[in-house]
One Martini backbone bead per residue (centre of mass of N, CA, C, O) as a GRO file, in nm:
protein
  195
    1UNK     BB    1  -1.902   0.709  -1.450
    2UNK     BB    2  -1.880   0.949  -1.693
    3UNK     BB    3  -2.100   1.128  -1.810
    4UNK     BB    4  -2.115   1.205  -2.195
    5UNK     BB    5  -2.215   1.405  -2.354
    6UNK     BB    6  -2.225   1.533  -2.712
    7UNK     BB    7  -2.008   1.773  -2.592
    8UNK     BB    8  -1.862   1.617  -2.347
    9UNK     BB    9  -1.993   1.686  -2.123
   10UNK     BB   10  -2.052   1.598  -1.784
   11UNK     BB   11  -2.309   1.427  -1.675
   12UNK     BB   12  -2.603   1.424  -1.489
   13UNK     BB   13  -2.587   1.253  -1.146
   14UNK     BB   14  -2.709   1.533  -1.004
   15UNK     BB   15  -2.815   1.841  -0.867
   16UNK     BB   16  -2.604   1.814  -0.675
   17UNK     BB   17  -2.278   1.936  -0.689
   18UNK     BB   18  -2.161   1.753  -0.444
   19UNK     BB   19  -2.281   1.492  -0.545
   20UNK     BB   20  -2.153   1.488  -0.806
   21UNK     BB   21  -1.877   1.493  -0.760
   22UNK     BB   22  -1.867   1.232  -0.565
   23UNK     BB   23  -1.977   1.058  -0.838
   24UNK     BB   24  -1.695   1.119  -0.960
   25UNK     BB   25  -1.481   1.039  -0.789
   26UNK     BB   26  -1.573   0.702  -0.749
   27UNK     BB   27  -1.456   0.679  -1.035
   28UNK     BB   28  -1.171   0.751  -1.040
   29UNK     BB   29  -1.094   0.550  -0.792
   30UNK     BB   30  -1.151   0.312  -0.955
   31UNK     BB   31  -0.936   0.351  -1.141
   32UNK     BB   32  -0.698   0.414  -0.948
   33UNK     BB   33  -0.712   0.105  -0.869
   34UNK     BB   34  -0.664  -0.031  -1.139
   35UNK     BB   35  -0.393   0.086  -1.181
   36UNK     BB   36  -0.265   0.004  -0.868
   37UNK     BB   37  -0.267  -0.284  -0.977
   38UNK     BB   38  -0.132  -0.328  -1.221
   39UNK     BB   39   0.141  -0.151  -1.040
   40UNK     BB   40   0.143  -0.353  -0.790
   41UNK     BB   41  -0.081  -0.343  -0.612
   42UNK     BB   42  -0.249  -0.487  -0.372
   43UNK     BB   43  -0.565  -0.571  -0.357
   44UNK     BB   44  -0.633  -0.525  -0.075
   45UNK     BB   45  -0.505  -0.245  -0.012
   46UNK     BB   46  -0.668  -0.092  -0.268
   47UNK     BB   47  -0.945  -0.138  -0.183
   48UNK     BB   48  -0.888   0.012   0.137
   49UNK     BB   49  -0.841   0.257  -0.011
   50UNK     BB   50  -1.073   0.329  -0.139
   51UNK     BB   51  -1.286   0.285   0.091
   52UNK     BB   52  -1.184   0.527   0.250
   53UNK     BB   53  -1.219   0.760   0.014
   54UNK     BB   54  -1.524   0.713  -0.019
   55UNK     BB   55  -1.601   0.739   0.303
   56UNK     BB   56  -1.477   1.046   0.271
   57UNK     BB   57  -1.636   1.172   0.064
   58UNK     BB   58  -1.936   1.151   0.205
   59UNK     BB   59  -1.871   1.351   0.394
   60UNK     BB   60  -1.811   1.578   0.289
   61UNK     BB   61  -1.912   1.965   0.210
   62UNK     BB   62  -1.740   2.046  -0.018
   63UNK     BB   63  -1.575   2.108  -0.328
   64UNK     BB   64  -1.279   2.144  -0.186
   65UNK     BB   65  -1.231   1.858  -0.054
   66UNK     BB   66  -1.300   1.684  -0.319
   67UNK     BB   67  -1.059   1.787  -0.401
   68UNK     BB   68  -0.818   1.713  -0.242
   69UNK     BB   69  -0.856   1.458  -0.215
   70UNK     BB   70  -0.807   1.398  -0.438
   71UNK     BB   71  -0.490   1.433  -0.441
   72UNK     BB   72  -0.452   1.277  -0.242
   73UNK     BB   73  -0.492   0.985  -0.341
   74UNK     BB   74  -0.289   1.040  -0.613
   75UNK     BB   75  -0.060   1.012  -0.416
   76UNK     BB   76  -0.117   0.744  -0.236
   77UNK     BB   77  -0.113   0.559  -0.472
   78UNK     BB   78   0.173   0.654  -0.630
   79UNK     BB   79   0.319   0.543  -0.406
   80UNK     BB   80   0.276   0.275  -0.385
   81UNK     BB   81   0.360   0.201  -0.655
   82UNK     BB   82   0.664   0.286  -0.597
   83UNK     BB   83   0.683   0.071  -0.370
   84UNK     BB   84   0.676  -0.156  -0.565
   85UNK     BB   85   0.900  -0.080  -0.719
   86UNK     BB   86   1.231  -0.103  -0.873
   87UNK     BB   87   1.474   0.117  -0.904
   88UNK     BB   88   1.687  -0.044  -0.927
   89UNK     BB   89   1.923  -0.271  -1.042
   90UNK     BB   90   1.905  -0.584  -1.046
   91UNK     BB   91   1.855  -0.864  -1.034
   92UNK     BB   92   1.689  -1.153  -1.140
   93UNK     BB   93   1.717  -1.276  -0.822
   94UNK     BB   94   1.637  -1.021  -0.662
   95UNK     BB   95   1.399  -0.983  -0.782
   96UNK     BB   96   1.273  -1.200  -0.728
   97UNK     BB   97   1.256  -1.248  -0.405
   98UNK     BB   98   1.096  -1.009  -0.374
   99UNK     BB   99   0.841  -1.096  -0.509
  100UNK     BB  100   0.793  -1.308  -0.280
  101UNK     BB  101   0.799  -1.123  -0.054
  102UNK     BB  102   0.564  -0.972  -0.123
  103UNK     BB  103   0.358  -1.207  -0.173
  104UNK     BB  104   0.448  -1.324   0.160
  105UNK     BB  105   0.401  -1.073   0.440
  106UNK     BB  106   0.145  -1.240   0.566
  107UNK     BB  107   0.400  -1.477   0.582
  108UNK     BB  108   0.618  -1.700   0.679
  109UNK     BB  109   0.972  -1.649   0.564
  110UNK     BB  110   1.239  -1.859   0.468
  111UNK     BB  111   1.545  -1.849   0.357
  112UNK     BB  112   1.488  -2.076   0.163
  113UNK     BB  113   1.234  -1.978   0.004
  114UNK     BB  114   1.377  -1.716  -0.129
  115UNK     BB  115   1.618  -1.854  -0.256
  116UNK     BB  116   1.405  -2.070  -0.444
  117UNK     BB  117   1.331  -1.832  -0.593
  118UNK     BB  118   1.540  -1.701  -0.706
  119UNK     BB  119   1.763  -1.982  -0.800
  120UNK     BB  120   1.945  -2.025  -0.519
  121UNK     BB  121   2.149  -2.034  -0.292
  122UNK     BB  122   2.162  -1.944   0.028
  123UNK     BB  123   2.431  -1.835   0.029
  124UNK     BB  124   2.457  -1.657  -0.242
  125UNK     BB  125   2.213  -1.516  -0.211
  126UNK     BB  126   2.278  -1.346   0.088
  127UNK     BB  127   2.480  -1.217  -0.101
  128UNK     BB  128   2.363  -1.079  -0.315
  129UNK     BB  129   2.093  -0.926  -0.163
  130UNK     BB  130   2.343  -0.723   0.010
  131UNK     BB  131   2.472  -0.607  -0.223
  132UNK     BB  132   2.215  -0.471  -0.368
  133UNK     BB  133   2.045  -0.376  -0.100
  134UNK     BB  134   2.175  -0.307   0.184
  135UNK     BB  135   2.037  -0.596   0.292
  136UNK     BB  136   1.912  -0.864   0.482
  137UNK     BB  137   1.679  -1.091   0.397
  138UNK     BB  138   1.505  -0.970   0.673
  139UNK     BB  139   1.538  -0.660   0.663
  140UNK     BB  140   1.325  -0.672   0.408
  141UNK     BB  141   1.099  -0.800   0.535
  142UNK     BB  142   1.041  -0.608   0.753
  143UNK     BB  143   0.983  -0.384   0.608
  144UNK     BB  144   0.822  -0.505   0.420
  145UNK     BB  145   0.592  -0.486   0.655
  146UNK     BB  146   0.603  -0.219   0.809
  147UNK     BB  147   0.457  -0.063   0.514
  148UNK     BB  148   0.230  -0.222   0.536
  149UNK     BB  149   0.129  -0.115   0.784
  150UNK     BB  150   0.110   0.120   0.747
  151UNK     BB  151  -0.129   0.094   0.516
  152UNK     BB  152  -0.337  -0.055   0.763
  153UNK     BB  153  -0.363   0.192   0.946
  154UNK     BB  154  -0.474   0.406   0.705
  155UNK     BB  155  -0.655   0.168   0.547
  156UNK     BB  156  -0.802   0.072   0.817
  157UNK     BB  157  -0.943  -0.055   1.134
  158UNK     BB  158  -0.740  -0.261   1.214
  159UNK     BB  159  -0.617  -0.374   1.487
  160UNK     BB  160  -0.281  -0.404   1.607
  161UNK     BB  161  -0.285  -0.699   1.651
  162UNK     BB  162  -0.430  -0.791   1.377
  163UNK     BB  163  -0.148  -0.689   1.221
  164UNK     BB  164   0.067  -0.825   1.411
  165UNK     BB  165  -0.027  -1.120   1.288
  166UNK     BB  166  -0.042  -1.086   0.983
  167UNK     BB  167   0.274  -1.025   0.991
  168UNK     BB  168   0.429  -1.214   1.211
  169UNK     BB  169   0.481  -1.145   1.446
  170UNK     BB  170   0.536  -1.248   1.792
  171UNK     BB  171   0.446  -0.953   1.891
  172UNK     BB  172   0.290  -0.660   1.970
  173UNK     BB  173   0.545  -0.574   2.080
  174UNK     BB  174   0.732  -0.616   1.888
  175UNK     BB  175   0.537  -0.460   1.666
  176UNK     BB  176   0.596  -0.189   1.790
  177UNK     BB  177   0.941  -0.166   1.853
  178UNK     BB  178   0.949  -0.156   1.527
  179UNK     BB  179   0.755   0.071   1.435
  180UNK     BB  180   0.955   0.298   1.574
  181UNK     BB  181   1.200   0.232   1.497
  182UNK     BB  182   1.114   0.313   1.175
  183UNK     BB  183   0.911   0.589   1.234
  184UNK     BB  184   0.903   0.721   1.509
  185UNK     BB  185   0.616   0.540   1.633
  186UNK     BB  186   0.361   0.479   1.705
  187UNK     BB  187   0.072   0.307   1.589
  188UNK     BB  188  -0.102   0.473   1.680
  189UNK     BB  189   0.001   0.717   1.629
  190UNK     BB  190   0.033   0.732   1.383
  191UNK     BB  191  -0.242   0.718   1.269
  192UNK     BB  192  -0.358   0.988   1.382
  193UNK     BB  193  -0.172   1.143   1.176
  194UNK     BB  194  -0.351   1.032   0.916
  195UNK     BB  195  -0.658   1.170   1.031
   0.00000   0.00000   0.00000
């Protein structure tokens, strides 16, 4: 945390500029990674994601990355949670569903269990949610599925197999030409182009 000395100025945490910097951006992130679970990113991604910026924050070399940087993260945090908000006007079944859906993305989900999550029949459910959303419930957890992998892929080193059983995919192959699909490259290729 910033220590501020009594003129309101940020106290010294280290004689060195570039440390000194470091161990502000520390404090920044931690801010912004619990205000981004305030704001629904979830815990694992969230905390991902700090140690990623930590960990490259430590790399810089001049005071001028460790800006950038800052200004990179506030905006990777800031989209997370706008993904996690729904920006629609929902119906109250169709909130809870999603809640559910984003809940569970890194298990198996039946459309019945997503329908009693709702609120609703299996089948008045399915129209709903269709209506709403314009896609089928099983379209929509692949999105967060692959959304998921997104951010698995920029912010961990966990190999792509080990994503792809996560998130449930039937196979490394299903989950490589769904991810291509989806984002137009492969999970390899997309995360190079992340670092």
């Amino acid at each position: 945390m910033e220590i501020l000395d009594k003129t309101g100025q940020a106290g010294k945490l280290s004689p060195n500029p570039l440390r000194q910097s470091q161990i502000i951006f520390i404090s920044y992130i931690t801010q912004i990674t619990r205000a981004a679970m305030d704001g629904g990113v979830e815990e694992d991604l969230a905390y991902a994601m700090s140690d990623s910026y930590i960990q490259t924050s430590e790399k810089c070399t001049a005071l001028s990355q460790i800006d950038r940087l800052r200004t990179r993260a506030l905006m990777d945090f800031t989209n997370a949670v706008r993904h996690k908000k729904d920006s629609p006007p929902y119906s109250k079944a169709v909130r809870r569903a999603i809640g559910y859906i984003r809940s569970h993305v890194k298990e198996k989900i039946s459309l019945s269990q997503i329908a009693l999550a709702s609120g609703l029949s299996s089948g008045r459910f399915s129209h709903l949610f269709r209506e709403e959303t314009g896609m089928t419930p099983f379209a929509y957890v692949k999105k967060e599925r692959l959304e998921t992998a997104r951010s698995m892929l920029i912010y961990t080193d966990r190999p792509i197999s080990e994503i792809s059983a996560a998130l449930c995919f039937s196979s490394e192959s299903h989950f490589i030409q769904a991810f291509r699909e989806y984002t137009g490259k492969t999970p390899g290729k997309y995360r190079k182009s992340q670092h």
